[in-house]
Amino acid sequence: MIESLNGVLSIDTQGNTNIEKALNKECCQSILLKKDKPITIVFKNVNALVNNDNINNQQHSIHLIGDTLQNTQSGKFIIDAQLNGLTIQQLLNMDQQTLERLQATDQGVFKINAEIVNLPIALIDQFITLKRPDLAGLLQEALGPQLNLTLNQTTSSKGLEFSLNAQSALMRTSMEATINDKISLKKPLSITFKITPQLVTKLVAITKSPSTWQLVSPTTAELIVDTFQYPLHLLENKALADLDLTPLALNAQFKLQPASLSSGKELAIDIQQLIAKAQTEADRQIGTITLDGDAKNNGMPFTINLNANITKSKQLGDFVNDLFRNLSIQGNLKGLPIAAFDKQAGLDGQLVQTMGERADIQVSLLTEKNMPVATVTLKSEFIDIPNLSFVIDKDVKLSKPAVAKIYISPSLIEKFTLKDNPEGPRLKEKVTSVIKINKLSFPWKNPPSKVPPFFLDTLAIDADITFSSILMTKLPTIGDITLNDCIMRVSGDSLSRAAYLASGSFSQIGEEGLLYDLLGREIKFTATTNLNLKPNQNATIDALELKLISSLAEMNLTATVNKNLIKFDFDGLTRFGQQQILGSFAGNALVDSWSQQGNAVDFSQANIHLNAKANKLPVAFISAFIKDINFSSLIGDSFETSISADIQLGAKAFGKLAINLRSELLAGSGDFKYNQGIFLNDPTNPAQFDLTLTPEGYATLRQQLSDEASNFALSEPARMTLKLRSLNIPWKETSTQAIPWWKSAIDADIIIDKLVGVNNTSQSKVTLNDIKGHIFSENISKNIIFNLFAKGHTDTELKTSININSFLENGFTNNGLLNKNNLSLNLDATLTNLPVHLLSQFACVDSKMCQKLDAIIGANLDAKIKGKVQQMNGPIFIELKGVHSHTLLDGQISDGTLFLNNNFYAELAVTPQLGKYVLQDLIPFLSGILRSDQPLKLSMAKEGFSIPLRQFAIENISIGSAALELGKVHFSNHGQLAKILSLLTTSSAKEINVWLTPTYFSLINGLFTLQRVDMLIGDRYPIAAWGKVNIPADNVNMVIGLSGAAISKAFNVSGIKKSYVLQLPLSGTMKNTNIDKSKAVARLGALVAQSQGGPYGLVGTALDLASGGSTEETPPPSTTKPLPWSTIMDDENNQTDTATPVDDIKKALPIEDLGRGAGDLFKKIFKKK
């Protein structure tokens, strides 16, 4: 008995309650329990009376009453129930006598009534949570915050009658039922409830489903039970599993109103309608279930239909066992959106790319001859499986062979091949594969208690897969290939240990590529292997046998795998040439200590052991891997080789490699090892390679070394020998670093018996005999000894020779840079009649440098170079004599700076090439030079001369004073001097004769200063030039000065002083200098107009001011006095000047007509003579 019980349930915003805290229970942290504000529920004045006659078991009663208050919402509950004079067993086994007693209230009473108003659902929810924390908040999400309920019970001649009405914010139901000897409905039961997104989320969490589907907005569902009938006595003392379903009568319908589901932004399903029906009659063995639904996925409709006849079990616990008796299930799904399942399975689009966007599926499960038979038909964009039928017994077995078609899309292949490489292999077009399934089975417990899990090792299979044609593109090193008539058979009692057999043919598209070069047009193949597959483990291969047959080669490959050891055995035949010369190869390889992580195989720590031999192997084998090199011209059409290698990969990689190579043009052998670098394995066993370099072979090499065309060629084969007595090339420390070659050690000789080169244009030829080179270094950065000797002759029988002895010490830093701080060099080189230009082309020197060398030196060179530099201190002597030049440098390097012991001297023959490739870059107005009467002479004073070698830069070079003597020189009519002359005369002569005074210049801090140099052009017009060139800034700022004498002679005017100099700017860059001709014309016009006087003089004065004539600096004086042509000019000056008067000179010109007057004047000044 409870009297006046009062209590409070408080729930904070996180869903924690005071009851949980009081019981010291961990609070249930569910997002569904979280509220915007706390909730307080008060129950008060609760009275409860429970009466139970335990002795006679004849009287049972309960009376419960109370009030509730949730925040400001008040409520109440009254529950009154009693059973007098009857036992529970009598009530459940109700007969006519029991019914009469119930109707006679003075003998016995059964009564139950309830009224509930605004009962807080959170109160009930809390008691449920104490037992089942995982269900926290579920009742509130299903019903809402409060519940209203009325239950009335009456007794009639028909038995006990009940009337129930319940309503909440999310649910509404009403029911009228009668209980006599059975439970039955007087009126249809109706339950309408509102399904919210939060409720769906909660149910998914409770069931621990991996589904990502969410309800977008609330919807409504309705359950209507028209008929329900079940005998009352069958409920007595029965567990749920023991209930007999046979007498059940049921006619019910569930209907879901339109609803929207989503899974991420991409997937959405709009359910238009979903209706499920269940129907069975009492004492019938069969019940029917139907399901019909219409929906849309992203606007596309799909439907689901299910019709099932279900056997009613004598015991509910045997329902699954009895399911297959008289089974009849027909299911049809049309337009099923595959993407909906793709994401749920976590396949990231692979299911869609395998099957297509939508599928039609028909499923039937029937009982035939007391045996369940399942038939599946599936049709989609990429899969067509008709009538795949299984018999379900102890095993699920394919009842008859089936044929399926699978269309493989390019996007499916790209999903894997382009994952890490956007330029990886691609499928060109859709591929059709036909799968004939001969056998398919897996165990099945019959009758099963539940569907057994699927394991690879329990699946037996025998299937043939055929591909008519497969076109693959962008395969690494191979390119595009086509596979034809491919057949693959998979067979075995267990798919985890199945045997695979594949055969077919493939060919490379086009006549360029690795496969075509190696094997020819078409290659037939067969491959067999046993593949081991285990759940959650890596796939392994016991053995692999591969055989390739083509018109050019045959190959057999056998591979076996034992734990982490892979063994390869291979052999084959090759054919090449029109005569189909037969070659062969064979070998074996072992790979151990490799590992596998997931699907990735890791060979980074593996050991590799290789032995291989080849006889008459086509050189096309090499060309197939290294493109764009004609190896046939270098080594011949075929070669023989033997290779032995033991290689251990990893951070401390080391190993050995022995190679022996023989061919028509190349022979050699070497025994190498590597351990953080490459070494000769045995210093007492040198590596030696002999090469016969043919003219075709040299042309191939040159093409690889330089893209520029060359006139040089070998006129006959040259035999070369490279002998390595010592070699040590250290390995780079990281993949991004370059190989530190400067730390290498080498001891090698190179010998060339005879080198005969020819210039294809001039047919000049040079022959060098007995070329011997030697290089020795224990560490290139520390010391290098290099010697080179050769003797020969030119085609004019001039004897030529090379004799170089050098020793470089501390030549490079630890970073591989030239050591400018303490480098030491001993050099003694003598060259006699060396055809520099020809040999420069042979060595693939840059064409621009070849042009400069040819312009300065000429065809042959005699040179003496001596140096004895110790730690960037010591003398250096260079004397160069060529057809075009003679140069002498006697210098001293002191603390890294080059000084002169004597004045530098050079004498060069003036040629168009010298002007084009050398002079015009330094002195722009010398562009267009053709020749001179005397050689050009260049001298530099030792005073003020220095070149710092450590900080070598143009701005650090110092040339205190230098002189360039040209004398009488001839120019073309396209250079800068021709532009100057065009201002003075309209002469169209092809050549311009210029007489120059010595040119004095200096170079300080990158500023080239040219003192005034006077010139007499065409024996008539004296001009001058001076100025500066800022070489680092690439800025030319020079002046061309037109003398008064030149202007007077050009325009036949008087009144201009002969000593006057009109200054015209020559500016721009070193590659593009120009005279501002429009400004020059304006200045000349102004000057001539001033000399005329009168109105034109007024125009001239204005134009002179406008063109800057008043701001000119005084021109520098001539550096040579008297000028060498002064006597010629004096004779002309003694003659009387006769000026041609200007016609139609107006008496006066107003200022506003100056522009028109200037135009008139220019026409008269520059009219054609």
Short mmCIF file of N, CA and C in Angstrom, two decimals, residues 98-149:
data_model
loop_
_atom_site.label_atom_id
_atom_site.label_comp_id
_atom_site.label_asym_id
_atom_site.label_seq_id
_atom_site.Cartn_x
_atom_site.Cartn_y
_atom_site.Cartn_z
N THR A 98 -17.86 -20.25 -16.97
CA THR A 98 -17.03 -19.10 -16.54
C THR A 98 -17.66 -17.81 -17.01
N LEU A 99 -18.18 -17.85 -18.22
CA LEU A 99 -18.79 -16.63 -18.76
C LEU A 99 -20.01 -16.24 -17.93
N GLU A 100 -20.82 -17.21 -17.49
CA GLU A 100 -21.99 -16.91 -16.69
C GLU A 100 -21.58 -16.33 -15.34
N ARG A 101 -20.52 -16.84 -14.79
CA ARG A 101 -20.06 -16.32 -13.50
C ARG A 101 -19.59 -14.89 -13.63
N LEU A 102 -18.95 -14.58 -14.79
CA LEU A 102 -18.51 -13.20 -15.01
C LEU A 102 -19.69 -12.25 -15.13
N GLN A 103 -20.79 -12.78 -15.71
CA GLN A 103 -21.97 -11.93 -15.88
C GLN A 103 -22.73 -11.74 -14.56
N ALA A 104 -22.59 -12.71 -13.65
CA ALA A 104 -23.25 -12.61 -12.34
C ALA A 104 -22.30 -11.93 -11.38
N THR A 105 -22.48 -10.64 -11.19
CA THR A 105 -21.54 -9.85 -10.38
C THR A 105 -21.54 -10.25 -8.92
N ASP A 106 -22.63 -10.92 -8.46
CA ASP A 106 -22.62 -11.31 -7.06
C ASP A 106 -21.81 -12.56 -6.81
N GLN A 107 -21.47 -13.32 -7.86
CA GLN A 107 -20.66 -14.51 -7.68
C GLN A 107 -19.20 -14.31 -8.05
N GLY A 108 -18.91 -13.48 -9.00
CA GLY A 108 -17.51 -13.27 -9.42
C GLY A 108 -17.42 -12.07 -10.32
N VAL A 109 -16.30 -11.38 -10.25
CA VAL A 109 -16.14 -10.14 -11.01
C VAL A 109 -14.75 -10.10 -11.66
N PHE A 110 -14.70 -9.70 -12.94
CA PHE A 110 -13.44 -9.32 -13.62
C PHE A 110 -13.63 -7.91 -14.13
N LYS A 111 -12.75 -7.05 -13.73
CA LYS A 111 -12.92 -5.64 -14.09
C LYS A 111 -11.55 -5.00 -14.31
N ILE A 112 -11.45 -4.18 -15.38
CA ILE A 112 -10.25 -3.38 -15.62
C ILE A 112 -10.66 -2.11 -16.33
N ASN A 113 -10.28 -0.97 -15.79
CA ASN A 113 -10.55 0.34 -16.38
C ASN A 113 -9.34 1.24 -16.11
N ALA A 114 -9.10 2.15 -17.04
CA ALA A 114 -7.96 3.06 -16.87
C ALA A 114 -8.26 4.38 -17.55
N GLU A 115 -7.80 5.45 -16.92
CA GLU A 115 -7.85 6.78 -17.52
C GLU A 115 -6.50 7.47 -17.27
N ILE A 116 -5.85 7.83 -18.35
CA ILE A 116 -4.53 8.48 -18.26
C ILE A 116 -4.61 9.78 -19.04
N VAL A 117 -4.25 10.88 -18.38
CA VAL A 117 -4.31 12.20 -19.00
C VAL A 117 -2.92 12.85 -18.90
N ASN A 118 -2.36 13.19 -20.06
CA ASN A 118 -1.07 13.90 -20.13
C ASN A 118 0.03 13.22 -19.32
N LEU A 119 0.10 11.91 -19.42
CA LEU A 119 1.15 11.18 -18.70
C LEU A 119 2.51 11.46 -19.36
N PRO A 120 3.53 11.97 -18.63
CA PRO A 120 4.84 12.22 -19.24
C PRO A 120 5.51 10.92 -19.70
N ILE A 121 5.78 10.86 -20.98
CA ILE A 121 6.42 9.66 -21.52
C ILE A 121 7.84 9.51 -20.96
N ALA A 122 8.49 10.63 -20.64
CA ALA A 122 9.85 10.57 -20.10
C ALA A 122 9.90 9.77 -18.81
N LEU A 123 8.77 9.77 -18.06
CA LEU A 123 8.73 9.02 -16.81
C LEU A 123 8.82 7.52 -17.08
N ILE A 124 8.05 7.05 -18.07
CA ILE A 124 8.11 5.64 -18.44
C ILE A 124 9.47 5.32 -19.07
N ASP A 125 9.93 6.24 -19.90
CA ASP A 125 11.20 6.06 -20.60
C ASP A 125 12.35 5.86 -19.62
N GLN A 126 12.28 6.59 -18.49
CA GLN A 126 13.35 6.48 -17.51
C GLN A 126 13.41 5.10 -16.89
N PHE A 127 12.26 4.51 -16.58
CA PHE A 127 12.25 3.17 -15.99
C PHE A 127 12.76 2.12 -16.99
N ILE A 128 12.43 2.33 -18.27
CA ILE A 128 12.95 1.41 -19.31
C ILE A 128 14.47 1.55 -19.43
N THR A 129 14.94 2.78 -19.35
CA THR A 129 16.38 3.04 -19.51
C THR A 129 17.19 2.36 -18.41
N LEU A 130 16.61 2.30 -17.20
CA LEU A 130 17.35 1.67 -16.11
C LEU A 130 17.65 0.21 -16.42
N LYS A 131 16.76 -0.45 -17.16
CA LYS A 131 16.97 -1.85 -17.54
C LYS A 131 17.71 -1.97 -18.87
N ARG A 132 17.33 -1.12 -19.80
CA ARG A 132 17.92 -1.17 -21.15
C ARG A 132 18.45 0.21 -21.53
N PRO A 133 19.70 0.52 -21.16
CA PRO A 133 20.22 1.86 -21.48
C PRO A 133 20.26 2.14 -22.98
N ASP A 134 20.35 1.08 -23.80
CA ASP A 134 20.43 1.31 -25.24
C ASP A 134 19.09 1.81 -25.81
N LEU A 135 18.00 1.63 -25.04
CA LEU A 135 16.69 2.09 -25.51
C LEU A 135 16.34 3.48 -25.00
N ALA A 136 17.32 4.15 -24.41
CA ALA A 136 17.06 5.47 -23.84
C ALA A 136 16.52 6.41 -24.90
N GLY A 137 15.39 7.04 -24.59
CA GLY A 137 14.81 8.03 -25.48
C GLY A 137 13.95 7.47 -26.58
N LEU A 138 13.90 6.14 -26.75
CA LEU A 138 13.16 5.57 -27.87
C LEU A 138 11.66 5.83 -27.74
N LEU A 139 11.11 5.63 -26.52
CA LEU A 139 9.68 5.80 -26.34
C LEU A 139 9.26 7.25 -26.58
N GLN A 140 10.08 8.19 -26.15
CA GLN A 140 9.75 9.60 -26.38
C GLN A 140 9.75 9.92 -27.87
N GLU A 141 10.72 9.37 -28.61
CA GLU A 141 10.77 9.62 -30.05
C GLU A 141 9.60 8.97 -30.78
N ALA A 142 9.10 7.85 -30.25
CA ALA A 142 8.01 7.13 -30.92
C ALA A 142 6.65 7.74 -30.60
N LEU A 143 6.45 8.23 -29.36
CA LEU A 143 5.12 8.68 -28.94
C LEU A 143 5.02 10.19 -28.79
N GLY A 144 6.09 10.84 -28.34
CA GLY A 144 6.01 12.26 -28.06
C GLY A 144 6.13 12.51 -26.57
N PRO A 145 5.87 13.73 -26.10
CA PRO A 145 6.10 14.04 -24.68
C PRO A 145 5.03 13.51 -23.71
N GLN A 146 3.73 13.47 -24.10
CA GLN A 146 2.67 13.01 -23.19
C GLN A 146 1.78 11.99 -23.90
N LEU A 147 1.09 11.20 -23.05
CA LEU A 147 0.19 10.16 -23.54
C LEU A 147 -1.17 10.33 -22.86
N ASN A 148 -2.24 10.22 -23.69
CA ASN A 148 -3.61 10.17 -23.18
C ASN A 148 -4.22 8.83 -23.56
N LEU A 149 -4.86 8.17 -22.56
CA LEU A 149 -5.36 6.81 -22.81
C LEU A 149 -6.60 6.57 -21.96
#
